[in-house]
Coordinates of C-alpha atoms in Angstrom, one line a residue:
M1 CA 36.5 4.7 -17.0
A2 CA 33.0 3.5 -17.8
M3 CA 31.6 0.7 -15.7
P4 CA 30.9 -2.5 -17.6
P5 CA 27.2 -2.7 -18.4
S6 CA 26.6 -6.1 -16.9
T7 CA 27.9 -5.1 -13.5
H8 CA 26.1 -1.8 -13.1
P9 CA 22.7 -3.4 -12.0
R10 CA 24.5 -5.8 -9.7
R11 CA 26.1 -2.9 -7.8
L12 CA 23.1 -0.7 -7.8
L13 CA 21.1 -3.0 -5.4
P14 CA 23.8 -3.4 -2.7
L15 CA 24.6 0.3 -2.9
F16 CA 20.9 1.2 -2.4
L17 CA 20.5 -1.1 0.5
G18 CA 23.8 -0.4 2.1
L19 CA 23.2 3.4 2.1
F20 CA 19.7 2.8 3.5
Q21 CA 20.9 0.5 6.3
G22 CA 23.8 2.8 7.2
A23 CA 21.4 5.8 7.4
L24 CA 19.1 3.8 9.6
L25 CA 21.9 2.8 12.0
L26 CA 22.8 6.5 12.4
F27 CA 19.1 7.4 12.9
F28 CA 18.6 4.8 15.6
A29 CA 21.8 5.7 17.3
L30 CA 20.7 9.3 17.6
F31 CA 17.0 9.2 18.1
V32 CA 15.6 5.7 19.0
T33 CA 15.5 4.3 22.5
Y34 CA 13.5 2.0 24.8
D35 CA 11.3 3.0 27.7
E36 CA 13.0 3.2 31.1
P37 CA 12.5 0.1 33.1
S38 CA 9.6 0.5 35.5
A39 CA 10.3 0.4 39.2
Q40 CA 6.8 -0.4 40.3
A41 CA 5.5 -3.9 40.2
E42 CA 2.1 -2.9 38.9
D43 CA 3.6 -1.2 35.8
T44 CA 5.9 -4.1 35.2
N45 CA 3.0 -6.5 35.3
L46 CA 1.0 -4.3 32.9
V47 CA 3.9 -4.3 30.4
A48 CA 4.2 -8.0 30.7
D49 CA 0.5 -8.6 30.1
Q50 CA 0.6 -6.4 27.0
V51 CA 3.6 -8.3 25.6
Y52 CA 2.1 -11.7 26.3
S53 CA -1.2 -10.7 24.8
T54 CA 0.3 -9.1 21.6
F55 CA 3.4 -11.1 20.8
P56 CA 1.5 -14.4 19.8
F57 CA -0.6 -12.4 17.4
F58 CA 2.6 -10.7 16.1
Q59 CA 4.3 -14.0 15.5
D60 CA 1.3 -15.3 13.6
I61 CA 1.4 -12.3 11.4
Q62 CA 5.2 -12.9 10.8
V63 CA 4.5 -16.4 9.6
M64 CA 1.7 -15.1 7.4
L65 CA 3.9 -12.5 5.7
V66 CA 7.3 -14.3 5.5
V67 CA 6.2 -17.9 4.8
G68 CA 2.5 -17.8 3.7
L69 CA 2.6 -14.8 1.4
G70 CA 6.1 -15.7 0.1
L71 CA 4.8 -19.2 -1.0
L72 CA 1.6 -17.8 -2.4
L73 CA 3.7 -15.7 -4.8
A74 CA 5.8 -18.7 -5.8
F75 CA 3.3 -19.9 -8.5
L76 CA 5.7 -18.9 -11.3
P77 CA 7.7 -22.0 -12.0
R78 CA 11.1 -20.3 -12.6
Y79 CA 10.7 -17.4 -10.2
G80 CA 10.4 -19.1 -6.9
F81 CA 13.7 -17.9 -5.4
S82 CA 12.9 -14.3 -6.5
A83 CA 9.4 -14.4 -5.2
L84 CA 10.3 -15.6 -1.7
T85 CA 13.5 -13.5 -1.4
H86 CA 12.1 -10.3 -2.7
N87 CA 9.1 -10.7 -0.5
F88 CA 11.3 -11.2 2.5
L89 CA 13.6 -8.2 1.5
L90 CA 10.7 -5.9 0.9
L91 CA 9.1 -6.8 4.3
N92 CA 12.2 -5.9 6.2
F93 CA 13.0 -2.8 4.1
S94 CA 9.4 -1.4 4.3
M95 CA 9.0 -2.2 8.0
Q96 CA 12.2 -0.2 8.9
W97 CA 11.2 2.6 6.6
A98 CA 7.7 2.8 8.1
L99 CA 9.2 2.7 11.6
V100 CA 11.3 5.7 10.9
L101 CA 8.4 7.7 9.3
Q102 CA 5.9 6.7 12.0
G103 CA 8.4 7.7 14.7
L104 CA 9.0 11.1 13.2
L105 CA 5.4 11.9 12.5
H106 CA 3.7 10.5 15.6
H107 CA 6.1 9.5 18.3
F108 CA 8.9 12.0 18.3
H109 CA 9.0 13.7 21.7
H110 CA 11.9 15.6 23.3
G111 CA 14.3 14.4 20.6
Q112 CA 13.6 10.7 21.2
I113 CA 11.4 8.0 19.8
H114 CA 10.5 5.3 22.3
L115 CA 10.3 1.9 20.6
D116 CA 7.9 -0.8 21.7
L117 CA 6.2 -3.8 20.2
H118 CA 3.0 -1.9 19.2
K119 CA 5.0 0.5 17.1
L120 CA 6.8 -2.4 15.4
L121 CA 3.4 -4.0 14.7
I122 CA 2.0 -0.9 13.2
S123 CA 5.1 -0.6 10.9
E124 CA 4.6 -4.1 9.8
F125 CA 1.0 -3.4 8.8
A126 CA 2.4 -0.6 6.6
A127 CA 4.8 -3.0 5.0
V128 CA 1.9 -5.3 4.1
T129 CA 0.7 -2.7 1.6
V130 CA 4.0 -3.0 -0.3
L131 CA 3.9 -6.8 -0.3
I132 CA 0.4 -6.8 -1.8
S133 CA 1.1 -4.0 -4.4
V134 CA 4.1 -5.7 -5.9
G135 CA 1.9 -8.6 -6.9
A136 CA 0.6 -6.6 -9.9
I137 CA 4.1 -6.4 -11.4
L138 CA 5.6 -9.6 -10.1
G139 CA 8.3 -11.0 -12.3
R140 CA 8.5 -8.0 -14.7
A141 CA 10.3 -5.6 -12.3
S142 CA 13.9 -5.5 -11.0
P143 CA 14.7 -5.5 -7.3
C144 CA 15.7 -1.9 -7.5
Q145 CA 12.4 -0.9 -9.0
L146 CA 10.6 -2.8 -6.2
L147 CA 12.6 -1.0 -3.5
V148 CA 11.9 2.4 -5.1
M149 CA 8.2 1.5 -5.2
A150 CA 8.3 0.6 -1.5
T151 CA 10.1 3.9 -0.7
C152 CA 7.3 5.9 -2.4
E153 CA 4.4 3.8 -1.2
I154 CA 5.0 3.8 2.6
P155 CA 4.7 7.6 3.1
I156 CA 1.7 7.8 0.8
Y157 CA 0.1 5.0 2.7
L158 CA 0.7 6.7 6.1
A159 CA -0.8 9.9 4.8
S160 CA -3.8 8.1 3.4
E161 CA -4.3 6.0 6.5
W162 CA -4.1 9.2 8.7
V163 CA -6.8 10.9 6.6
I164 CA -9.1 7.8 6.6
V165 CA -8.7 6.8 10.3
T166 CA -8.0 10.0 12.1
C167 CA -9.7 12.7 10.0
L168 CA -12.7 10.6 8.9
S169 CA -12.8 8.2 11.9
V170 CA -13.5 5.3 9.6
L171 CA -13.9 1.9 11.4
D172 CA -11.5 -0.6 9.9
V173 CA -9.9 -2.8 12.5
G174 CA -8.8 -5.4 10.0
G175 CA -7.3 -3.0 7.4
T176 CA -9.8 -3.8 4.6
I177 CA -9.9 -0.2 3.4
T178 CA -6.7 1.2 4.6
I179 CA -4.5 -1.8 3.6
H180 CA -6.1 -4.1 1.1
I181 CA -7.9 -1.6 -1.0
F182 CA -5.1 1.0 -0.9
S183 CA -2.4 -1.5 -1.8
C184 CA -4.5 -3.1 -4.6
Y185 CA -5.1 0.1 -6.5
F186 CA -1.7 1.5 -5.8
G187 CA -0.2 -1.6 -7.4
L188 CA -2.6 -1.4 -10.4
G189 CA -1.7 2.2 -10.9
V190 CA 2.0 1.4 -10.9
S191 CA 1.4 -1.4 -13.4
K192 CA -0.6 0.8 -15.7
A193 CA 2.0 3.6 -15.7
L194 CA 5.0 1.2 -15.9
F195 CA 3.7 -0.8 -18.9
R196 CA 1.7 2.1 -20.3
A197 CA -0.7 1.0 -23.0
T198 CA 1.4 -2.0 -24.1
Q199 CA -0.5 -5.3 -24.2
Q200 CA 1.6 -7.8 -22.3
P201 CA 1.6 -11.1 -24.2
L202 CA 1.7 -14.4 -22.3
H203 CA 5.3 -15.1 -21.4
P204 CA 6.6 -18.7 -22.0
K205 CA 7.9 -18.8 -18.4
E206 CA 4.7 -17.3 -17.0
T207 CA 2.5 -20.5 -17.0
P208 CA 2.4 -22.2 -13.6
T209 CA 3.3 -25.9 -13.3
A210 CA 1.9 -28.5 -10.9
R211 CA 4.8 -28.1 -8.6
S212 CA 4.7 -24.3 -8.5
D213 CA 0.9 -24.3 -8.0
L214 CA 1.3 -26.7 -5.1
M215 CA 3.8 -24.4 -3.4
S216 CA 1.4 -21.5 -3.8
L217 CA -1.5 -23.6 -2.4
V218 CA 0.6 -24.4 0.7
G219 CA 1.1 -20.6 1.1
T220 CA -2.7 -20.2 0.9
L221 CA -3.2 -22.7 3.7
I222 CA -0.7 -21.0 5.9
L223 CA -2.4 -17.6 5.3
W224 CA -5.8 -19.1 5.9
V225 CA -4.8 -20.6 9.3
F226 CA -3.2 -17.4 10.7
W227 CA -5.5 -14.7 9.1
P228 CA -7.7 -14.3 12.3
S229 CA -4.6 -13.0 14.1
F230 CA -4.1 -10.3 11.4
V231 CA -7.7 -9.1 11.8
A232 CA -8.0 -9.3 15.6
V233 CA -4.6 -8.1 16.9
L234 CA -5.7 -4.4 17.1
C235 CA -9.2 -5.1 18.5
Q236 CA -10.1 -4.2 22.1
P237 CA -9.3 -7.2 24.2
G238 CA -12.4 -9.0 25.3
D239 CA -15.7 -9.2 23.5
A240 CA -14.6 -7.2 20.4
Q241 CA -11.5 -9.3 19.9
H242 CA -13.5 -12.5 20.5
R243 CA -16.1 -11.4 17.9
A244 CA -13.3 -10.6 15.4
I245 CA -11.7 -14.0 15.6
L246 CA -15.0 -15.8 15.3
N247 CA -16.3 -13.7 12.4
T248 CA -13.0 -14.1 10.6
L249 CA -13.0 -17.9 11.0
L250 CA -16.6 -18.1 9.8
A251 CA -16.1 -15.9 6.8
M252 CA -12.9 -17.7 5.7
S253 CA -14.6 -21.1 6.1
A254 CA -17.5 -20.0 4.0
S255 CA -15.2 -18.5 1.3
A256 CA -13.2 -21.8 1.1
I257 CA -16.3 -23.9 0.5
T258 CA -17.9 -21.4 -1.9
T259 CA -14.6 -21.1 -3.9
V260 CA -14.8 -24.9 -4.6
V261 CA -18.4 -24.5 -5.7
A262 CA -17.9 -21.5 -7.9
S263 CA -14.7 -22.8 -9.5
S264 CA -16.2 -26.2 -10.3
L265 CA -19.3 -24.6 -11.9
L266 CA -17.3 -22.2 -14.0
E267 CA -15.0 -24.8 -15.5
R268 CA -16.6 -26.8 -18.3
D269 CA -15.3 -30.1 -17.1
G270 CA -16.2 -29.4 -13.5
K271 CA -12.6 -29.5 -12.4
L272 CA -11.1 -27.0 -9.9
S273 CA -8.8 -24.2 -10.9
P274 CA -5.7 -23.9 -8.6
G275 CA -5.7 -20.2 -9.1
H276 CA -9.2 -19.9 -7.8
L277 CA -8.4 -22.0 -4.7
Q278 CA -5.2 -20.1 -4.0
N279 CA -7.1 -16.7 -3.9
G280 CA -10.8 -17.3 -3.4
S281 CA -10.2 -19.2 -0.1
L282 CA -8.6 -16.0 1.3
A283 CA -11.2 -13.5 0.0
G284 CA -13.4 -13.9 3.1
G285 CA -10.6 -12.6 5.3
V286 CA -10.2 -9.5 3.2
T287 CA -13.9 -8.7 3.3
I288 CA -14.6 -9.3 6.9
G289 CA -11.8 -7.2 8.2
V290 CA -13.7 -3.9 8.2
V291 CA -16.7 -5.3 10.2
A292 CA -15.1 -8.2 12.1
D293 CA -15.4 -6.6 15.6
M294 CA -18.9 -5.3 15.0
A295 CA -21.9 -6.8 16.7
M296 CA -23.6 -8.8 14.0
P297 CA -25.2 -12.2 13.7
P298 CA -22.9 -15.1 12.7
V299 CA -24.9 -15.7 9.5
A300 CA -23.6 -12.3 8.3
A301 CA -20.0 -13.4 8.5
L302 CA -20.9 -16.6 6.6
A303 CA -22.8 -14.6 3.9
L304 CA -19.9 -12.1 3.5
G305 CA -17.4 -15.0 3.1
S306 CA -19.5 -16.7 0.5
L307 CA -20.1 -13.5 -1.5
S308 CA -16.4 -12.5 -1.4
A309 CA -15.4 -15.9 -2.8
V310 CA -17.9 -15.6 -5.6
V311 CA -16.7 -12.1 -6.4
C312 CA -13.1 -13.2 -6.4
V313 CA -13.6 -16.2 -8.7
L314 CA -15.8 -14.3 -11.1
G315 CA -13.1 -11.6 -11.2
F316 CA -10.4 -14.1 -12.2
R317 CA -12.7 -15.7 -14.8
F318 CA -14.2 -12.7 -16.5
L319 CA -13.0 -9.3 -15.2
T320 CA -9.2 -9.8 -15.4
P321 CA -9.3 -10.8 -19.1
L322 CA -11.6 -7.9 -19.8
L323 CA -9.4 -5.3 -18.1
G324 CA -6.4 -6.7 -20.0
R325 CA -8.2 -6.3 -23.3
K326 CA -10.0 -3.0 -22.8
L327 CA -7.5 -1.1 -20.5
T328 CA -4.3 -3.1 -21.2
L329 CA -4.1 -3.5 -17.4
H330 CA -1.5 -6.0 -16.3
D331 CA -2.2 -7.7 -12.9
Q332 CA 0.2 -10.6 -12.6
C333 CA -1.1 -12.0 -9.2
G334 CA -4.7 -11.0 -9.6
I335 CA -4.6 -8.6 -6.6
H336 CA -7.7 -6.8 -7.9
N337 CA -9.7 -10.0 -7.4
L338 CA -8.3 -11.0 -4.0
H339 CA -7.8 -7.5 -2.4
G340 CA -9.7 -5.0 -4.5
L341 CA -13.1 -6.5 -5.2
P342 CA -13.6 -8.2 -1.8
G343 CA -12.3 -5.1 -0.1
I344 CA -15.0 -3.0 -1.8
L345 CA -17.6 -5.5 -0.8
G346 CA -16.4 -5.3 2.8
A347 CA -16.5 -1.5 2.7
A348 CA -20.1 -1.6 1.5
A349 CA -20.9 -4.1 4.2
S350 CA -19.5 -1.7 6.8
V351 CA -21.9 1.0 5.7
V352 CA -24.9 -1.4 6.0
A353 CA -23.6 -2.7 9.4
V354 CA -23.3 0.8 10.8
L355 CA -26.9 1.7 9.7
V356 CA -28.3 -1.6 11.1
A357 CA -26.4 -1.3 14.4
S358 CA -27.9 2.1 15.0
K359 CA -31.3 0.4 15.2
D360 CA -30.1 -2.3 17.6
T361 CA -31.9 -1.7 20.9
S362 CA -29.2 -3.6 22.7
G363 CA -26.8 -0.7 22.4
S364 CA -24.0 -2.9 21.3
H365 CA -21.6 -1.3 18.9
P366 CA -18.1 -1.9 17.7
S367 CA -15.1 -0.7 19.7
Q368 CA -11.5 -0.6 18.8
L369 CA -8.4 -0.3 20.9
S370 CA -6.5 1.4 18.2
P371 CA -6.9 1.7 14.4
V372 CA -4.5 0.3 11.9
G373 CA -2.5 3.5 11.9
G374 CA -1.9 3.4 15.6
N375 CA -3.5 6.7 16.5
A376 CA -5.8 6.4 19.5
S377 CA -9.4 6.6 18.4
E378 CA -11.9 4.8 20.6
V379 CA -15.5 4.4 19.6
M380 CA -17.6 4.7 22.7
E381 CA -20.3 2.1 23.2
G382 CA -23.7 3.3 22.0
Q383 CA -22.2 6.2 20.0
W384 CA -20.3 6.8 16.8
G385 CA -17.8 9.3 18.2
G386 CA -20.6 11.6 19.1
R387 CA -22.1 11.5 15.6
G388 CA -25.1 9.8 14.1
A389 CA -25.0 6.5 12.4
G390 CA -25.9 8.1 9.1
W391 CA -22.9 10.3 9.3
Q392 CA -20.6 7.4 10.2
A393 CA -21.9 5.4 7.3
L394 CA -21.1 8.4 5.0
C395 CA -17.6 8.5 6.5
Q396 CA -17.1 4.8 5.7
A397 CA -18.0 5.5 2.1
A398 CA -15.7 8.5 2.0
G399 CA -12.9 6.4 3.4
L400 CA -13.3 4.0 0.5
A401 CA -13.2 6.9 -2.0
V402 CA -10.0 8.3 -0.4
A403 CA -8.3 4.9 -0.4
V404 CA -9.1 4.3 -4.1
G405 CA -8.4 7.8 -5.4
A406 CA -5.2 8.4 -3.5
S407 CA -3.7 5.0 -4.2
L408 CA -4.5 5.2 -7.9
L409 CA -3.0 8.6 -8.4
A410 CA 0.1 7.9 -6.3
G411 CA 0.5 4.5 -8.1
L412 CA 0.4 6.1 -11.5
L413 CA 3.1 8.7 -10.5
T414 CA 5.2 6.0 -8.9
G415 CA 4.9 3.8 -12.0
A416 CA 6.1 6.6 -14.2
A417 CA 9.2 7.1 -11.9
L418 CA 10.0 3.3 -12.2
R419 CA 10.5 3.7 -15.9
L420 CA 13.8 5.5 -15.3
P421 CA 16.5 3.5 -17.2
C422 CA 18.9 3.6 -14.2
L423 CA 16.6 1.2 -12.3
A424 CA 17.5 -1.6 -14.7
R425 CA 14.1 -3.0 -15.6
P426 CA 14.6 -6.5 -17.0
P427 CA 13.9 -6.9 -20.8
E428 CA 10.9 -8.9 -21.6
R429 CA 12.7 -12.1 -22.7
L430 CA 14.4 -12.3 -19.3
C431 CA 11.3 -11.8 -17.1
F432 CA 10.1 -14.5 -14.7
D433 CA 13.5 -16.1 -14.3
D434 CA 15.5 -16.6 -11.2
S435 CA 18.8 -16.9 -13.1
L436 CA 18.8 -13.2 -13.6
Y437 CA 19.3 -12.5 -9.9
F438 CA 20.4 -15.7 -8.3
K439 CA 23.3 -18.1 -8.7
I440 CA 21.4 -21.4 -9.3
Q441 CA 23.4 -24.5 -8.5
D442 CA 22.3 -26.5 -11.5
Q443 CA 23.4 -23.7 -13.8
A444 CA 26.7 -23.2 -12.0
E445 CA 27.5 -26.9 -12.6
S446 CA 26.4 -26.9 -16.3
P447 CA 26.2 -23.3 -17.6
E448 CA 24.5 -22.6 -20.8
P449 CA 26.5 -21.1 -23.6
D450 CA 24.6 -17.9 -23.8
S451 CA 23.9 -17.4 -20.0
G452 CA 26.5 -14.6 -19.7
A453 CA 24.9 -12.8 -22.6
E454 CA 21.4 -13.1 -21.0
E455 CA 22.6 -11.8 -17.7
G456 CA 24.3 -8.8 -19.4
A457 CA 21.1 -8.0 -21.2
L458 CA 19.7 -6.6 -18.0
A459 CA 21.8 -3.5 -18.5
L460 CA 20.5 -3.0 -22.1
K461 CA 17.4 -1.4 -20.6
E462 CA 15.2 -2.6 -23.5
Q463 CA 11.9 -0.9 -23.8
V464 CA 8.8 -3.2 -23.8

């Protein structure tokens, strides 16, 4: 007997997640364990010190991703429940999926994977790529499409990060290249393939309201406060971590002020654009990540923060409309302006910083405890892994090329896969609406006459 069309998409999501969580339970039962408790006091104290030094950073990052980023995505007035919930769901799904893949690829010894806080942190960094990428198609994709996108993106990110950090020895302690640039162009590739060459008209539910913009701005403030923890958590404790925190604070402070200046100058009446404030204030944190732990003067951090804000605001004002007209490229949250353009600026700054640092007679150079991917790769003081500064600068540029190229190609392929009818992409007229996925109390008390028909339309699989 055929399944009713309106229930098929509803059952696909719990089936997908139920099978995933069941498989994960079996995997953990067979292969995942904790380290044996240490009998020596010295080892116990060492573990305690590592936990106490890392967990506060970890909690800051949790607040960033769950609360800050969730609220930042809530600028669509009738899509707030979906933005917050889907962000939370994707974070947990992607983190667990990355934990499995990371364990199998890098930490599988004698049939066991020993779990610790550092491995969990690295998996959460992998999940960030998914949370950023979905911003390009926010509101126009079903939860099943987002989960399939996360399933594809995590292994591709891990492979890209391994090439960039391990093979090329790119310095990127804050994930500017490996996370922000990769996730941006992966999301844009998905968007291009998913919507093909169709020009997406302005949806009547797409325009933010004062209330939704205010919620998004609160998310910006939360992200702004906790961003230094995201950049500094993997730095070598001591001078490098101290520099990373200071440089990030300076860059983000400069980007916040410059955003106000640029937005006011670009608007004819001199008023501020909420979209500019929500994104431009964070651009400094994206740019500074790749050079945050490097020995550079404070004015460099301020300059990078200001430049990143200008690039971000100009991107929203001019580049996004141009890409929409010329390339029919849909970028719902403007991830290209917040993560792509400032990320490229940061990568270029890292090339300059490496070349300038090679001429520093003080012998002070960046050092990292562990790169974003979690593979041990220390940069010895006064050396670039035994290579010249010119070669290291070339590697920084190559890492940028790998991140952009790999993410775009993989995103295009993933976007093509998301067009499968079984993934229940919502029809255009039902996009940007919580009522398609949530039981809203107001609607439950006074349902509209055609609400059942609209919910059933999800299964019609209309082509946009």
